[in-house]
Structures are given as structure tokens and as C-alpha cells.
């Protein structure tokens, strides 16, 4: 019911491609949401897509004993603030996007009234991840996410598309969620953790778009035995070289029609690729 949230409108500063790093203005102003680190909602909405028994959720982690309730005033800073890149990291990331030829714009920090942990400190709105390779409708994300998407698209998706019948050129990605303030999908837990989508770390790919060929939707393709199955399998496998989480058809019911990719940071660089 809530697999694809509409991509939020942005506050654009103007198209940028290969422009030197520039500090994003610090003042947050999105969604009429005051930035507050002191108020957290008691619960996050439950997913509408339960995980089948024995199937992992979006990012399973060992069960931990529930910590005693903390006074509100002791809550740490919002999760999105913890992910704010320092100036050097941010400049390096934007340089990578320039080398890739990405088309994007820096936008104002994103916050959300639904949950003070949701947001992006230095968001980009990306319209072309590579020259001539559009993100349909544009998408807001952290620079790290865009960089992973760009290298994956350049090094694997485009070459792989050339192996499809009639060698179509990959010209677009149809997206599901990118930034979305919500809990993880498909966990079936009463209080699921915050989704990486709520931090600008994730992108969902619903279909690959080509010049002169039909869109190729992400869907269960087991044993179809054709090149389209091979393409989807290859895309999913190679994504794990750039993203730390890769989920898709078969991971759980919530991911049967898209690839979920995120750059969540885990201990020792551990990756969850299914
Ligand atoms: Zn996702």
C-alpha cells in the first residue's frame, strides 16, 4: 500500500554539473518541520507488508534487549544530523559526481515533521546520474548514495544493457522511494527501525528504461531463462559492490517489484545483499 511514496518536491538552487563544492546553506526548512532533537514519537508506523516466517527484513540485526526508557531530554541528536558529511568528504563526493557527469542540484537541508530523526543534512536532487541516464522525475538523496548509484550505472548497468537483444542504450531508471520518512518495509515488527530512505541513504529501482526498447521492470524472474533474467540478476549482484544493502524479489514480499539499494554503514563494513 505504501511501496512508492511520491518523490518530494525540492527547493532547487539551479542545475549543477561539475561545479566546485559549495557549502549548503545550513538553515533547515522542509515540510514545515521545526528541527528538534528533543521530541521523538513513541512509535513509528508499522509496515503493511509483513515478512514471511524465516525471511529477513530490510536489514536484520541480532535481537537486542530493549533498553529502559530514556528521558526525552537525554535523546541524542537526530539521526540525520549524525550523517552530515564533513567538508572534505562532501567535496570529494561531489568531485566524483562531477567526474561521472551527474546532473544535480544542492538543495536545502531536509527535515520532516513526522519524525525528528528523518532528514538529510546536505541533500542533492539528482536528475541525471550519468549523462543521458535520467532518474525519472529526479530524486533527493545524500551524495554518498548518488555516488554509489553513478559508479554502478557507469561500470555495470550500461555495459550490461548492451548485451540485451538489439543492444539498447540505458537511458533511465524508474524509481520507487528515494527520500521518504518512514520505517523499514516488510519487517513485520511493532516498532521497526527507521528506513534508510528516511536518511537519504536509499534508492528503489522499479524499472530500467532504454532507448528503443520496452522498459524492463524489476520482478520475480526466476528460471525464465532469458537475457532479461540474466540482466536483472547481474544488476542485483553487481550493486553489492557499491551499496551495502541490496534487496529485491524473493527477499520479502515488500521487495518483489523493485531493487532496494542503500549505503547504510555497518560494523566492519558488513553488507547485506540478497
Ligand atoms: Zn527501499
CSV table of C-alpha atoms and ligand atoms in Angstrom, one decimal:
chain,number,residue,atom,x,y,z
A,1,UNK,CA,0.0,0.0,0.0
A,2,UNK,CA,2.9,2.3,0.6
A,3,UNK,CA,5.7,0.9,-1.6
A,4,UNK,CA,6.2,4.0,-3.6
A,5,UNK,CA,6.0,7.3,-2.0
A,6,UNK,CA,5.9,10.2,-4.3
A,7,UNK,CA,9.2,12.0,-4.6
A,8,UNK,CA,9.0,15.1,-2.6
A,9,UNK,CA,9.2,18.5,-4.3
A,10,UNK,CA,12.5,20.2,-3.9
A,11,UNK,CA,13.8,23.7,-3.3
A,12,UNK,CA,16.1,24.0,-6.2
A,13,UNK,CA,19.1,26.3,-6.5
A,14,UNK,CA,19.6,25.6,-10.2
A,15,UNK,CA,21.1,22.8,-12.2
A,16,UNK,CA,24.7,21.9,-11.5
A,17,UNK,CA,27.1,19.6,-13.3
A,18,UNK,CA,30.7,19.6,-12.4
A,19,UNK,CA,30.5,22.7,-10.3
A,20,UNK,CA,33.1,23.1,-7.5
A,21,UNK,CA,32.0,22.2,-4.0
A,22,UNK,CA,29.9,24.8,-2.2
A,23,UNK,CA,28.6,24.8,1.3
A,24,UNK,CA,25.0,24.1,1.5
A,25,UNK,CA,23.1,26.7,3.5
A,26,UNK,CA,22.7,25.4,7.0
A,27,UNK,CA,19.2,26.6,7.7
A,28,UNK,CA,16.8,23.6,7.5
A,29,UNK,CA,13.3,24.3,6.2
A,30,UNK,CA,11.3,21.4,4.9
A,31,UNK,CA,7.8,20.3,5.3
A,32,UNK,CA,7.0,22.9,7.9
A,33,UNK,CA,9.1,21.0,10.3
A,34,UNK,CA,11.0,22.6,13.1
A,35,UNK,CA,14.2,20.8,13.8
A,36,UNK,CA,14.0,19.3,17.2
A,37,UNK,CA,16.2,16.8,18.9
A,38,UNK,CA,14.1,16.6,21.9
A,39,UNK,CA,10.8,15.1,20.8
A,40,UNK,CA,10.6,11.6,19.4
A,41,UNK,CA,7.4,9.9,18.5
A,42,UNK,CA,6.5,6.9,20.7
A,43,UNK,CA,6.2,4.6,17.8
A,44,UNK,CA,6.8,4.5,14.1
A,45,UNK,CA,4.2,3.3,11.7
A,46,UNK,CA,4.1,-0.4,11.1
A,47,UNK,CA,4.8,-1.8,7.7
A,48,UNK,CA,1.8,-3.0,5.7
A,49,UNK,CA,3.9,-5.8,4.3
A,50,UNK,CA,4.7,-8.5,6.9
A,51,UNK,CA,7.8,-10.6,6.5
A,52,UNK,CA,7.1,-14.3,5.9
A,53,UNK,CA,8.4,-16.5,8.7
A,54,UNK,CA,12.1,-17.1,8.4
A,55,UNK,CA,12.7,-14.4,5.8
A,56,UNK,CA,15.0,-11.5,6.6
A,57,UNK,CA,13.8,-8.0,6.7
A,58,UNK,CA,15.4,-5.0,5.1
A,59,UNK,CA,18.3,-5.0,7.5
A,60,UNK,CA,18.1,-7.8,10.0
A,61,UNK,CA,20.2,-7.4,13.0
A,62,UNK,CA,20.6,-9.5,16.1
A,63,UNK,CA,17.9,-9.1,18.7
A,64,UNK,CA,18.8,-6.8,21.4
A,65,UNK,CA,17.2,-6.5,24.8
A,66,UNK,CA,15.1,-3.4,24.9
A,67,UNK,CA,16.8,-0.7,26.8
A,68,UNK,CA,14.9,1.0,29.6
A,69,UNK,CA,13.0,4.1,28.5
A,70,UNK,CA,15.2,7.1,28.4
A,71,UNK,CA,14.0,10.5,29.5
A,72,UNK,CA,13.2,12.6,26.4
A,73,UNK,CA,15.8,15.2,27.3
A,74,UNK,CA,18.6,12.5,27.1
A,75,UNK,CA,17.8,11.6,23.5
A,76,UNK,CA,20.7,12.0,21.1
A,77,UNK,CA,20.8,14.3,18.1
A,78,UNK,CA,18.5,13.4,15.2
A,79,UNK,CA,19.8,10.5,13.1
A,80,UNK,CA,20.1,12.7,10.0
A,81,UNK,CA,22.4,15.1,11.7
A,82,UNK,CA,24.8,12.3,12.6
A,83,UNK,CA,25.2,11.5,8.9
A,84,UNK,CA,26.2,15.0,8.0
A,85,UNK,CA,29.3,14.9,5.8
A,86,UNK,CA,32.3,17.0,6.8
A,87,UNK,CA,33.5,19.5,4.3
A,88,UNK,CA,36.3,17.3,2.9
A,89,UNK,CA,34.1,14.2,2.5
A,90,UNK,CA,31.4,16.3,0.8
A,91,UNK,CA,33.8,17.9,-1.6
A,92,UNK,CA,35.3,14.5,-2.5
A,93,UNK,CA,31.9,13.1,-3.2
A,94,UNK,CA,30.8,16.0,-5.3
A,95,UNK,CA,34.1,15.7,-7.3
A,96,UNK,CA,33.2,12.1,-8.0
A,97,UNK,CA,29.8,13.2,-9.3
A,98,UNK,CA,31.5,15.8,-11.5
A,99,UNK,CA,33.8,13.1,-13.0
A,100,UNK,CA,30.7,10.9,-13.6
A,101,UNK,CA,28.9,13.8,-15.3
A,102,UNK,CA,26.0,13.7,-13.0
A,103,UNK,CA,23.4,16.4,-13.2
A,104,UNK,CA,22.2,17.5,-9.8
A,105,UNK,CA,21.5,20.5,-7.6
A,106,UNK,CA,22.2,21.2,-4.0
A,107,UNK,CA,19.0,21.8,-2.1
A,108,UNK,CA,18.2,23.0,1.4
A,109,UNK,CA,18.5,20.6,4.3
A,110,UNK,CA,15.6,18.2,4.6
A,111,UNK,CA,13.7,17.6,7.8
A,112,UNK,CA,10.4,16.1,8.5
A,113,UNK,CA,7.5,16.8,10.8
A,114,UNK,CA,6.7,13.1,11.1
A,115,UNK,CA,9.9,12.1,12.9
A,116,UNK,CA,12.8,14.3,14.0
A,117,UNK,CA,15.2,11.6,13.0
A,118,UNK,CA,14.2,11.9,9.4
A,119,UNK,CA,16.1,14.2,7.1
A,120,UNK,CA,19.2,14.9,5.1
A,121,UNK,CA,21.8,17.4,6.1
A,122,UNK,CA,23.3,18.0,2.7
A,123,UNK,CA,20.8,16.7,0.2
A,124,UNK,CA,21.2,16.7,-3.6
A,125,UNK,CA,18.4,16.5,-6.1
A,126,UNK,CA,19.7,14.3,-8.9
A,127,UNK,CA,18.1,14.3,-12.4
A,128,UNK,CA,20.8,12.5,-14.4
A,129,UNK,CA,23.1,10.1,-12.7
A,130,UNK,CA,25.2,9.8,-15.9
A,131,UNK,CA,25.0,11.9,-19.0
A,132,UNK,CA,21.9,10.8,-20.8
A,133,UNK,CA,20.8,8.5,-17.9
A,134,UNK,CA,17.9,10.1,-16.1
A,135,UNK,CA,16.5,9.4,-12.8
A,136,UNK,CA,12.8,9.6,-13.8
A,137,UNK,CA,11.3,12.7,-12.1
A,138,UNK,CA,14.5,13.5,-10.2
A,139,UNK,CA,15.3,12.2,-6.7
A,140,UNK,CA,16.6,13.6,-3.4
A,141,UNK,CA,19.5,11.7,-1.7
A,142,UNK,CA,22.8,12.1,0.1
A,143,UNK,CA,25.8,12.5,-2.0
A,144,UNK,CA,27.2,9.1,-1.0
A,145,UNK,CA,24.0,7.4,-2.4
A,146,UNK,CA,24.3,9.3,-5.7
A,147,UNK,CA,28.0,8.4,-6.0
A,148,UNK,CA,27.3,4.7,-5.5
A,149,UNK,CA,24.5,4.8,-8.0
A,150,UNK,CA,26.7,6.6,-10.5
A,151,UNK,CA,29.6,4.2,-10.4
A,152,UNK,CA,27.3,1.2,-10.5
A,153,UNK,CA,25.5,2.6,-13.5
A,154,UNK,CA,28.6,3.5,-15.4
A,155,UNK,CA,30.6,0.4,-14.7
A,156,UNK,CA,27.9,-2.3,-14.9
A,157,UNK,CA,24.4,-1.2,-15.9
A,158,UNK,CA,25.3,0.4,-19.2
A,159,UNK,CA,27.7,-2.3,-20.3
A,160,UNK,CA,25.2,-4.9,-19.3
A,161,UNK,CA,22.4,-3.3,-21.2
A,162,UNK,CA,24.4,-3.6,-24.3
A,163,UNK,CA,24.1,-7.4,-24.0
A,164,UNK,CA,20.3,-7.3,-24.2
A,165,UNK,CA,18.6,-8.0,-27.5
A,166,UNK,CA,19.3,-5.2,-30.0
A,167,UNK,CA,21.7,-3.7,-27.6
A,168,UNK,CA,19.5,-0.9,-26.3
A,169,UNK,CA,21.1,2.1,-24.6
A,170,UNK,CA,20.2,2.5,-21.0
A,171,UNK,CA,18.6,6.0,-20.7
A,172,UNK,CA,16.7,6.0,-17.4
A,173,UNK,CA,15.9,4.5,-14.1
A,174,UNK,CA,12.3,4.4,-12.9
A,175,UNK,CA,12.4,4.9,-9.2
A,176,UNK,CA,10.2,4.0,-6.3
A,177,UNK,CA,11.1,5.6,-3.0
A,178,UNK,CA,14.2,7.7,-2.6
A,179,UNK,CA,13.8,10.1,0.4
A,180,UNK,CA,10.9,9.0,2.5
A,181,UNK,CA,10.3,9.5,6.2
A,182,UNK,CA,9.1,6.1,7.2
A,183,UNK,CA,10.0,2.8,8.9
A,184,UNK,CA,11.6,-0.2,7.2
A,185,UNK,CA,9.3,-2.1,4.9
A,186,UNK,CA,8.5,-5.7,5.3
A,187,UNK,CA,9.8,-6.3,8.8
A,188,UNK,CA,6.5,-7.1,10.5
A,189,UNK,CA,7.8,-5.6,13.7
A,190,UNK,CA,5.7,-3.5,16.0
A,191,UNK,CA,8.3,-0.8,16.1
A,192,UNK,CA,10.5,-1.2,13.1
A,193,UNK,CA,13.7,0.8,12.8
A,194,UNK,CA,13.9,3.9,10.7
A,195,UNK,CA,14.3,3.1,7.0
A,196,UNK,CA,17.5,4.2,5.2
A,197,UNK,CA,15.1,6.0,2.9
A,198,UNK,CA,14.4,8.4,5.8
A,199,UNK,CA,18.1,9.4,5.8
A,200,UNK,CA,18.7,9.8,2.1
A,201,UNK,CA,20.8,6.7,2.0
A,202,UNK,CA,18.5,4.6,-0.2
A,203,UNK,CA,17.1,4.3,-3.6
A,204,UNK,CA,14.5,1.9,-5.0
A,205,UNK,CA,14.7,0.9,-8.7
A,206,UNK,CA,11.4,-0.2,-10.2
A,207,UNK,CA,12.4,-0.5,-13.8
A,208,UNK,CA,15.3,0.1,-16.3
A,209,UNK,CA,14.5,2.3,-19.2
A,210,UNK,CA,16.0,2.1,-22.7
A,211,UNK,CA,16.2,3.9,-25.9
A,212,UNK,CA,14.2,2.0,-28.5
A,213,UNK,CA,13.2,-0.9,-26.2
A,214,UNK,CA,10.5,-1.6,-23.7
A,215,UNK,CA,11.1,-0.7,-20.0
A,216,UNK,CA,12.4,-3.7,-18.1
A,217,UNK,CA,10.5,-3.9,-14.7
A,218,UNK,CA,12.1,-5.4,-11.7
A,219,UNK,CA,10.0,-8.5,-10.9
A,220,UNK,CA,10.5,-12.2,-10.0
A,221,UNK,CA,12.2,-13.7,-13.0
A,222,UNK,CA,13.4,-17.0,-11.6
A,223,UNK,CA,14.2,-19.5,-14.2
A,224,UNK,CA,12.7,-17.6,-17.1
A,225,UNK,CA,16.0,-18.4,-18.8
A,226,UNK,CA,16.3,-15.3,-20.9
A,227,UNK,CA,18.6,-12.4,-21.1
A,228,UNK,CA,16.3,-10.2,-19.1
A,229,UNK,CA,16.6,-12.6,-16.2
A,230,UNK,CA,20.4,-12.5,-16.6
A,231,UNK,CA,20.4,-8.7,-16.8
A,232,UNK,CA,18.4,-8.4,-13.6
A,233,UNK,CA,20.5,-11.0,-11.8
A,234,UNK,CA,23.7,-9.3,-12.9
A,235,UNK,CA,22.4,-5.8,-11.9
A,236,UNK,CA,21.5,-7.1,-8.5
A,237,UNK,CA,24.7,-8.9,-7.9
A,238,UNK,CA,27.0,-6.1,-9.0
A,239,UNK,CA,25.0,-3.5,-7.0
A,240,UNK,CA,26.5,-5.1,-3.9
A,241,UNK,CA,29.9,-3.8,-4.9
A,242,UNK,CA,28.7,-0.3,-4.4
A,243,UNK,CA,25.8,-0.5,-2.0
A,244,UNK,CA,25.9,-2.1,1.5
A,245,UNK,CA,22.3,-3.3,1.2
A,246,UNK,CA,20.7,-4.9,-1.8
A,247,UNK,CA,17.3,-6.4,-1.6
A,248,UNK,CA,14.8,-7.4,-4.3
A,249,UNK,CA,12.3,-10.1,-5.4
A,250,UNK,CA,12.5,-13.0,-3.0
A,251,UNK,CA,14.0,-11.0,-0.1
A,252,UNK,CA,10.5,-10.5,1.2
A,253,UNK,CA,7.1,-9.6,-0.1
A,254,UNK,CA,7.8,-5.8,0.2
A,255,UNK,CA,10.6,-6.1,-2.4
A,256,UNK,CA,9.1,-8.2,-5.1
A,257,UNK,CA,8.7,-5.3,-7.5
A,258,UNK,CA,11.9,-3.3,-7.0
A,259,UNK,CA,15.5,-3.4,-6.0
A,260,UNK,CA,16.2,-1.6,-2.7
A,261,UNK,CA,19.8,-0.2,-2.6
A,262,UNK,CA,21.3,1.7,0.3
A,263,UNK,CA,24.6,2.8,1.7
A,264,UNK,CA,23.9,2.0,5.4
A,265,UNK,CA,27.1,1.9,7.4
A,266,UNK,CA,27.6,-1.2,9.5
A,267,UNK,CA,30.3,-2.6,11.7
A,268,UNK,CA,33.3,-3.8,9.8
A,269,UNK,CA,31.8,-2.9,6.5
A,270,UNK,CA,29.3,-5.7,6.7
A,271,UNK,CA,27.0,-5.9,3.7
A,272,UNK,CA,23.5,-7.4,3.3
A,273,UNK,CA,23.0,-8.5,-0.3
A,274,UNK,CA,20.3,-10.9,-1.1
B,1,LIG,ZN1,13.8,0.7,-0.4
